[in-house]
Short mmCIF file of C-alpha atoms and ligand atoms in Angstrom, two decimals:
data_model
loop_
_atom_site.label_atom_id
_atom_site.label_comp_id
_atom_site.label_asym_id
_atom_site.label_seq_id
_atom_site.Cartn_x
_atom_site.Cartn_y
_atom_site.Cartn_z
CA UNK A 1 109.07 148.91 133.85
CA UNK A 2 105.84 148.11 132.61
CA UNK A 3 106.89 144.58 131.85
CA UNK A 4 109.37 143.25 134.19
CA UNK A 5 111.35 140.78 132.57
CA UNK A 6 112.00 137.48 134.03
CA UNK A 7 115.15 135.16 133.93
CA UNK A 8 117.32 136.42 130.78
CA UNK A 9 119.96 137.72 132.97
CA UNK A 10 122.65 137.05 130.58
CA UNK A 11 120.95 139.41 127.76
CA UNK A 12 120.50 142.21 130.84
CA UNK A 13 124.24 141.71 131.87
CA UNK A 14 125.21 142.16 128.24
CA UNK A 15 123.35 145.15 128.03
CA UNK A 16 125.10 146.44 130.81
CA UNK A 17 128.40 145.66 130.24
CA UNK A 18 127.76 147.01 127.20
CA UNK A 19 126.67 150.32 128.69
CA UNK A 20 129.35 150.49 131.00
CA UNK A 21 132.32 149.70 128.74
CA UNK A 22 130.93 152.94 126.60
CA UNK A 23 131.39 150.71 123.37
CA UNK A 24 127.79 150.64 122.93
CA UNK A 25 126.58 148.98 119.43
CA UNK A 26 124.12 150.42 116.95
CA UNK A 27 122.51 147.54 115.81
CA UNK A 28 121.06 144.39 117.60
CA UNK A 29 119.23 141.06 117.41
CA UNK A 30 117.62 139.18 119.91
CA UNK A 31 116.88 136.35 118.70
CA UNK A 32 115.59 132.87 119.89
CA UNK A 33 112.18 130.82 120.64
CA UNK A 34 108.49 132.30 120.51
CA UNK A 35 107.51 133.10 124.03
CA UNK A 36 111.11 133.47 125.81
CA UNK A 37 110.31 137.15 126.43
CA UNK A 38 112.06 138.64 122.85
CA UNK A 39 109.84 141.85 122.36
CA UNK A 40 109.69 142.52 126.22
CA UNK A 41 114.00 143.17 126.12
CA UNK A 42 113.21 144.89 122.75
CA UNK A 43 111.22 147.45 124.87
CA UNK A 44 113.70 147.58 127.65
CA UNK A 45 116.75 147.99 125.35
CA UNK A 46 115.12 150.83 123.94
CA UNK A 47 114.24 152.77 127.07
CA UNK A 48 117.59 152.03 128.40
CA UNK A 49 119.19 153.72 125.15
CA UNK A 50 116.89 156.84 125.48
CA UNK A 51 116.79 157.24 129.50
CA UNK A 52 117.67 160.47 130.81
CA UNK A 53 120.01 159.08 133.05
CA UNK A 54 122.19 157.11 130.62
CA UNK A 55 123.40 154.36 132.88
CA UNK A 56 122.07 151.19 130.66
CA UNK A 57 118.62 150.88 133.13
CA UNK A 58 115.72 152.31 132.20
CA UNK A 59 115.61 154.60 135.28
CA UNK A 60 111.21 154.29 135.12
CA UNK A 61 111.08 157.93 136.34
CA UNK A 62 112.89 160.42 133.50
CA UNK A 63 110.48 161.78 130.95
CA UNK A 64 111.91 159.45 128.33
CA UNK A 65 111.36 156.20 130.19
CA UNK A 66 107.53 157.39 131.32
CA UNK A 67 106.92 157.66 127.73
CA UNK A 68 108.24 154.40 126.54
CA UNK A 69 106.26 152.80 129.18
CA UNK A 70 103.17 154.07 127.87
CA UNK A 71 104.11 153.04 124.05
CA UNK A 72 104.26 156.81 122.95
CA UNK A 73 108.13 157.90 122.64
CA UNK A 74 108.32 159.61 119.43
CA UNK A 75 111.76 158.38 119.04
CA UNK A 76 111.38 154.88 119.61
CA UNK A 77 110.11 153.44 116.38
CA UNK A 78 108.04 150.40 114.96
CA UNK A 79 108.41 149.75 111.11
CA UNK A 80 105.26 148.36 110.26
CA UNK A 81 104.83 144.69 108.77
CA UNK A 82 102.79 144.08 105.84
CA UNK A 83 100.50 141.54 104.29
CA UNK A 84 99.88 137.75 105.19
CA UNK A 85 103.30 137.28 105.90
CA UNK A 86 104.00 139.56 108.38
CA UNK A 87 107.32 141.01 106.36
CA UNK A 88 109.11 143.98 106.00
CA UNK A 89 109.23 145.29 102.46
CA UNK A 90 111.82 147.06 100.82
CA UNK A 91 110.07 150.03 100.52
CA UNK A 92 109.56 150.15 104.71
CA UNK A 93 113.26 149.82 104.96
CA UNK A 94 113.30 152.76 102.63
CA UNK A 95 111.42 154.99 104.12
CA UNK A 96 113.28 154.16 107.33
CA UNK A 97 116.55 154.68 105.98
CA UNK A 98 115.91 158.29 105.00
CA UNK A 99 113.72 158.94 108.05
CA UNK A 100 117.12 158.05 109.83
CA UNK A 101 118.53 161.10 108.85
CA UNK A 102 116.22 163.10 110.41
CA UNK A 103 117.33 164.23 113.99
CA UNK A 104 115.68 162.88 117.29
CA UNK A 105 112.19 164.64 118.20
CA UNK A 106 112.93 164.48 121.83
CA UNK A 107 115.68 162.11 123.16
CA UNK A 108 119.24 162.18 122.33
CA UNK A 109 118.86 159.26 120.34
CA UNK A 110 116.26 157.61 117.93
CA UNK A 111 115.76 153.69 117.78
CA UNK A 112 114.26 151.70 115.23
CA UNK A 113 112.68 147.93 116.30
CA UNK A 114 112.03 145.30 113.79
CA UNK A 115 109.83 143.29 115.80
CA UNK A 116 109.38 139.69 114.29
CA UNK A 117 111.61 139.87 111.71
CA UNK A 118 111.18 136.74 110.37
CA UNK A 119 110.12 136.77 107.11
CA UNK A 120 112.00 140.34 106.37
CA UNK A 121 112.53 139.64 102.65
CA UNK A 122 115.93 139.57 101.38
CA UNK A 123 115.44 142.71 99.08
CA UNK A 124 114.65 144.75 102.42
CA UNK A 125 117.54 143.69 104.22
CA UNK A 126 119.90 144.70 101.28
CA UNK A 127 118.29 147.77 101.44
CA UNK A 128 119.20 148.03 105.27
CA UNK A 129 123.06 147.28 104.80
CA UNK A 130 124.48 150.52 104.41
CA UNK A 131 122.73 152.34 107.21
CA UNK A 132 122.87 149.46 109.65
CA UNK A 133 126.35 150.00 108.72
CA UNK A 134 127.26 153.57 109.35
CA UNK A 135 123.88 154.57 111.10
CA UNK A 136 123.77 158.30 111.57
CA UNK A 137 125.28 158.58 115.58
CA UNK A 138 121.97 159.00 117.37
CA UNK A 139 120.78 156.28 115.72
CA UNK A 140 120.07 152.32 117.06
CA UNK A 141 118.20 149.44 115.59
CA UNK A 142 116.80 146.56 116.80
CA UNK A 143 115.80 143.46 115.23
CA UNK A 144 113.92 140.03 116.79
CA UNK A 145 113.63 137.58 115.11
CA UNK A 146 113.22 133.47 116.57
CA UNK A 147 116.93 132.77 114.09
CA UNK A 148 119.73 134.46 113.22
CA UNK A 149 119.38 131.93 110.01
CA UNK A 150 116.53 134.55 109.03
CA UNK A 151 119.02 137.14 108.17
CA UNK A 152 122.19 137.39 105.61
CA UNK A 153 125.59 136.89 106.53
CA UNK A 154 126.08 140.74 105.81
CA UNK A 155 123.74 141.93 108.39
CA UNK A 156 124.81 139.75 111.09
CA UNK A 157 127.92 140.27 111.15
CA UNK A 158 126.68 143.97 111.58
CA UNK A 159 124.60 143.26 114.24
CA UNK A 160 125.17 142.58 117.82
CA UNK A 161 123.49 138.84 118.48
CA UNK A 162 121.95 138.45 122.09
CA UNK A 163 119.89 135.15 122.36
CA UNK A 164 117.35 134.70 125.17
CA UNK A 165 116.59 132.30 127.00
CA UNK A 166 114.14 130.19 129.34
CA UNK A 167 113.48 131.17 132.33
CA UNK A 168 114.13 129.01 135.70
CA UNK A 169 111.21 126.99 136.97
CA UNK A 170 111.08 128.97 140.30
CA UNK A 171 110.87 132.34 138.23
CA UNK A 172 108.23 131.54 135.56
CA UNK A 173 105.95 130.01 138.10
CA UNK A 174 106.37 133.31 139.78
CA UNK A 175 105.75 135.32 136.85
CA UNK A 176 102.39 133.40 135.83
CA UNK A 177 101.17 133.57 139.58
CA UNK A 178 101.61 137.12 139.19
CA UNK A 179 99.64 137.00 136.39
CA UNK A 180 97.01 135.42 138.63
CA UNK A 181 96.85 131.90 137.40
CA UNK A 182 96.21 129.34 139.69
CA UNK A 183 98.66 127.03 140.82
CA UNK A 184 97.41 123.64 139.23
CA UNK A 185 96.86 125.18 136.04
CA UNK A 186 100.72 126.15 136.24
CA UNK A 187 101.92 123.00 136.88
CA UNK A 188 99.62 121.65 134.19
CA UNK A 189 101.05 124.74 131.60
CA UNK A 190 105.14 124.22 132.77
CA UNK A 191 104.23 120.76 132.33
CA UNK A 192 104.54 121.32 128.57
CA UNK A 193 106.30 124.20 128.24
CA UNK A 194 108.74 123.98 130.88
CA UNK A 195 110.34 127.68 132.00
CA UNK A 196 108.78 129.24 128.42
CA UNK A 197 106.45 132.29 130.08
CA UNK A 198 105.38 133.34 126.50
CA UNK A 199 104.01 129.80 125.88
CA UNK A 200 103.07 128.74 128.87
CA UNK A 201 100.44 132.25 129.03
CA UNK A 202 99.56 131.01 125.45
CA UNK A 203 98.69 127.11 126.39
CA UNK A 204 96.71 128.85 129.32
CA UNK A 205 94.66 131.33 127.04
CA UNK A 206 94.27 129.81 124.06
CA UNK A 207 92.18 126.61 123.79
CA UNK A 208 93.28 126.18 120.50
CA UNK A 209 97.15 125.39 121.86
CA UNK A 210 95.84 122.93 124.24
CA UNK A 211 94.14 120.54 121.41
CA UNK A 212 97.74 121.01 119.03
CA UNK A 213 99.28 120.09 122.51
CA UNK A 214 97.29 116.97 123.03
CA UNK A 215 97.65 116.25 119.11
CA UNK A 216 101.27 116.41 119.32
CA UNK A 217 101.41 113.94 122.28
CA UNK A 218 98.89 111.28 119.83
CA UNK A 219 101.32 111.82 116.89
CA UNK A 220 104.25 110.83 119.08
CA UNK A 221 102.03 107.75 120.30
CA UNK A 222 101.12 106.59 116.53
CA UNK A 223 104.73 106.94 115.80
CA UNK A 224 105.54 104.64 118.95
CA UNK A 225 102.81 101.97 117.69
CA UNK A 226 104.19 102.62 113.80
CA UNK A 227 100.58 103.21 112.77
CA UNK A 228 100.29 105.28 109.50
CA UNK A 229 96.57 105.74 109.65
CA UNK A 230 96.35 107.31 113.51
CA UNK A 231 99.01 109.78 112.38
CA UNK A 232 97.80 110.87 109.37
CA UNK A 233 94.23 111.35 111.05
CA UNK A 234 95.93 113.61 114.13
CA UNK A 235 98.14 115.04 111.49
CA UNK A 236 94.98 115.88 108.67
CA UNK A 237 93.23 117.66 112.09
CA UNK A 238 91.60 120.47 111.30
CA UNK A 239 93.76 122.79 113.87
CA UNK A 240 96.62 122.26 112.04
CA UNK A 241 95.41 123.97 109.12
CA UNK A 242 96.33 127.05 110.56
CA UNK A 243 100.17 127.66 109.45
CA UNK A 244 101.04 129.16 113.14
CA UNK A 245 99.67 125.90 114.72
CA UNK A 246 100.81 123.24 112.34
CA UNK A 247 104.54 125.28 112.58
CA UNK A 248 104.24 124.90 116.59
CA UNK A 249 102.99 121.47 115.99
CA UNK A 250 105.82 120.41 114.25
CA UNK A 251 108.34 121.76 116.68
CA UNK A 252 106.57 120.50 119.75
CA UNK A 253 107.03 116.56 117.82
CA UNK A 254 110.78 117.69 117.25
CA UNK A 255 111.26 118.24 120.63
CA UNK A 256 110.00 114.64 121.73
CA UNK A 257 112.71 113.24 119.12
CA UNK A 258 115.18 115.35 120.79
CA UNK A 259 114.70 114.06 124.22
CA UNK A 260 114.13 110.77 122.87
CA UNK A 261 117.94 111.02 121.08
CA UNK A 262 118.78 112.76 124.35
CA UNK A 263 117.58 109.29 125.89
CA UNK A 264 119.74 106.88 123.46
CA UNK A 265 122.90 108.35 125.04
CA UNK A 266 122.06 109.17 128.23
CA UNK A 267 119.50 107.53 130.27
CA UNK A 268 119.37 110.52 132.46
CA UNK A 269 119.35 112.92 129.72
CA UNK A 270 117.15 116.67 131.44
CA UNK A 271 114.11 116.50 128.68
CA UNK A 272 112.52 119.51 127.06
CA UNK A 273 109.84 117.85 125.56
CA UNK A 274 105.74 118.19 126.74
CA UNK A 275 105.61 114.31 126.72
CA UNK A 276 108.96 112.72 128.50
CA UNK A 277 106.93 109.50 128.74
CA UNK A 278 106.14 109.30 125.11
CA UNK A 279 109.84 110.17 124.18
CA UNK A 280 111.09 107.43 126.73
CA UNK A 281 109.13 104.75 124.90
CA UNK A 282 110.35 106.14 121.92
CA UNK A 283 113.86 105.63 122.56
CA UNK A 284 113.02 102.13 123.40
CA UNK A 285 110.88 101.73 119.44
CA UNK A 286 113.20 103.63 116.75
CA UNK A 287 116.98 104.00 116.26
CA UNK A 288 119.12 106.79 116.55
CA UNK A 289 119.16 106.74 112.70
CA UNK A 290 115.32 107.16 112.45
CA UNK A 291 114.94 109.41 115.25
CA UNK A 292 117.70 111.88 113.22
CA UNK A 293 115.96 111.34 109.98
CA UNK A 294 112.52 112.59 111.78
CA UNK A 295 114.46 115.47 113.26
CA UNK A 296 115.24 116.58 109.81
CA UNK A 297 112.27 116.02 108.48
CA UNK A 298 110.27 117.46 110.97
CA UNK A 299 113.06 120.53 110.64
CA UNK A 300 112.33 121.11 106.64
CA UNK A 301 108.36 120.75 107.37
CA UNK A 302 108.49 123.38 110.18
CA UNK A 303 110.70 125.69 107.60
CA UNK A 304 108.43 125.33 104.38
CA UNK A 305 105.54 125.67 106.63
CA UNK A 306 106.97 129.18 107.62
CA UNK A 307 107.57 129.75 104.21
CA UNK A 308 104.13 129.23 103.22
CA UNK A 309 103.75 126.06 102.07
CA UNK A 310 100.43 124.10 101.93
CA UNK A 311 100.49 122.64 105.07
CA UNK A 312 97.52 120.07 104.29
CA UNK A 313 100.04 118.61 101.33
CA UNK A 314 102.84 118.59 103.66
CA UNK A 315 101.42 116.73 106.48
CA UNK A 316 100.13 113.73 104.27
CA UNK A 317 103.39 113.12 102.75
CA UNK A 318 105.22 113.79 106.14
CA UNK A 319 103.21 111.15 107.63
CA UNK A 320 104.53 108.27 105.45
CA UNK A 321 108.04 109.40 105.12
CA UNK A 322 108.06 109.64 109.20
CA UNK A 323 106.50 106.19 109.48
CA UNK A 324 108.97 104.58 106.80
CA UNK A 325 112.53 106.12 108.29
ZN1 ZN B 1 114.91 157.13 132.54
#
């Protein structure tokens, strides 16, 4: 396979079993965290359901697999997203449920991925019920997406729900050595993003990751020292005017409360967080209380960020309400 897929085993083995039990679904979501390999199963569930061979693993050597490697199976299809927020309209889902119809060009079967399907508007997925339903018997769909909260009750209890998950230490330092990073910089990347390959490539690539990475560590320091002004100034940087960055911003402070909760209960507590310091002298400065009512309010910023809110706005009233819980 063109991209090998690292740690996950539990989505692979339900794949197989799957497979094997010949009670194979039409309809899936993988779901879970930016960076924990979503799109990369996406690709291998689809070559598995069009291989030649039909035994749930992408042989790598039919016709079908070669062409799924190289991104040009006619039958293995990529609704396109549209506009700012990268959504699926109703009139994609449309045109996909009458193309649907329409037999294979090659393959036995025909699959349809909704990559990112976060911000798939509500109107679109109505339109998807029926078919997602009763899909024509050659056809599969598959949907990522980082929640299953994105979708309605409707679809996913059509759908088949696979989460993914981190990988092991051992096997993400592997897969980033492959890459060829070098070794400090991997320590310095898995520092923050523990076994997270997606994120860990991005905090190695992109510069502008490594500044929200360093911000997020000063906002949980100005939090520590209860100092309104530092976090407002880290929080009114100019990085996190971007809605991607402020949204990973916000989750990367949420996970520093988490460990720090983690910490309340459990002074051996494994953290998550890119700053287990900062989070250990937060346990020792805020309550349990406060440290829930920043999770939540962290939680709602990081969802009306998503949803397009001004994030300038939202930081500068976040600030005070995190330094007064
Ligand atoms: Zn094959």
């Amino acid at each position: 396979m063109k991209n090998k897929i690292y740690g996950n085993k539990f989505a692979l083995d339900t794949f197989e079993a799957m497979f094997k039990s010949g009670r194979l679904p039409h309809s899936f979501l993988i779901y879970g965290e930016k960076g924990l390999g979503k799109k990369a199963l996406a690709e291998y569930l689809s070559a598995a359901l069009l291989c030649e061979k039909g035994t749930g693993i992408p042989c790598g050597e039919c016709r079908s697999c070669r062409n799924a490697e190289k991104g040009v199976h006619p039958d293995i299809i990529y609704p396109e997203h549209s506009g700012k927020l990268n959504t699926y309209t109703v009139e994609t889902c449309r045109n996909v449920c009458a193309d649907a119809f329409i037999a294979p060009n090659n393959g036995s079967a025909k699959v349809y991925v909704f990559t990112d399907a976060d911000n798939i508007q509500l109107p679109a997925q109505n339109s998807l019920l029926k078919i997602v339903e009763e899909p024509p018997d050659f056809v599969y769909f598959i949907f990522t997406a980082s929640s299953k909260d994105v979708f309605l009750p409707t679809i996913i209890s059509r759908v088949t729900s696979v989460g993914v998950s981190p990988c092991t230490f051992d096997e993400c330092a592997q897969a980033l050595g492959i890459k060829g990073y070098e070794s400090s910089r991997i320590s310095e990347a898995m520092e923050n993003f523990g076994g997270n390959i997606g994120m860990c490539v991005e905090y190695l690539e992109n510069e502008s990751l490594r500044v929200i990475t360093s911000l997020t560590k000063r906002a949980a320091d100005s939090i520590i020292s209860r100092d309104e002004y530092s976090l407002l100034t880290v929080m009114s940087s100019a990085e996190l005017k971007d809605r991607h960055m402020s949204a990973v911003f916000l989750e990367m402070l949420d996970r520093i409360i988490r460990d720090c909760t983690a910490l309340k209960f459990n002074k051996s507590a494994s953290l998550i967080s890119c700053y287990p310091k900062g989070a250990e002298k937060l346990a020792d400065s805020i309550s349990v209380k406060s440290a829930e009512k920043i999770h939540n309010l962290l939680n709602t910023a990081a969802a009306d960020v998503r949803a397009n809110v001004n994030s300038i706005l939202l930081m500068s009233a976040l600030c005070g309400e995190i330094i007064n819980s």
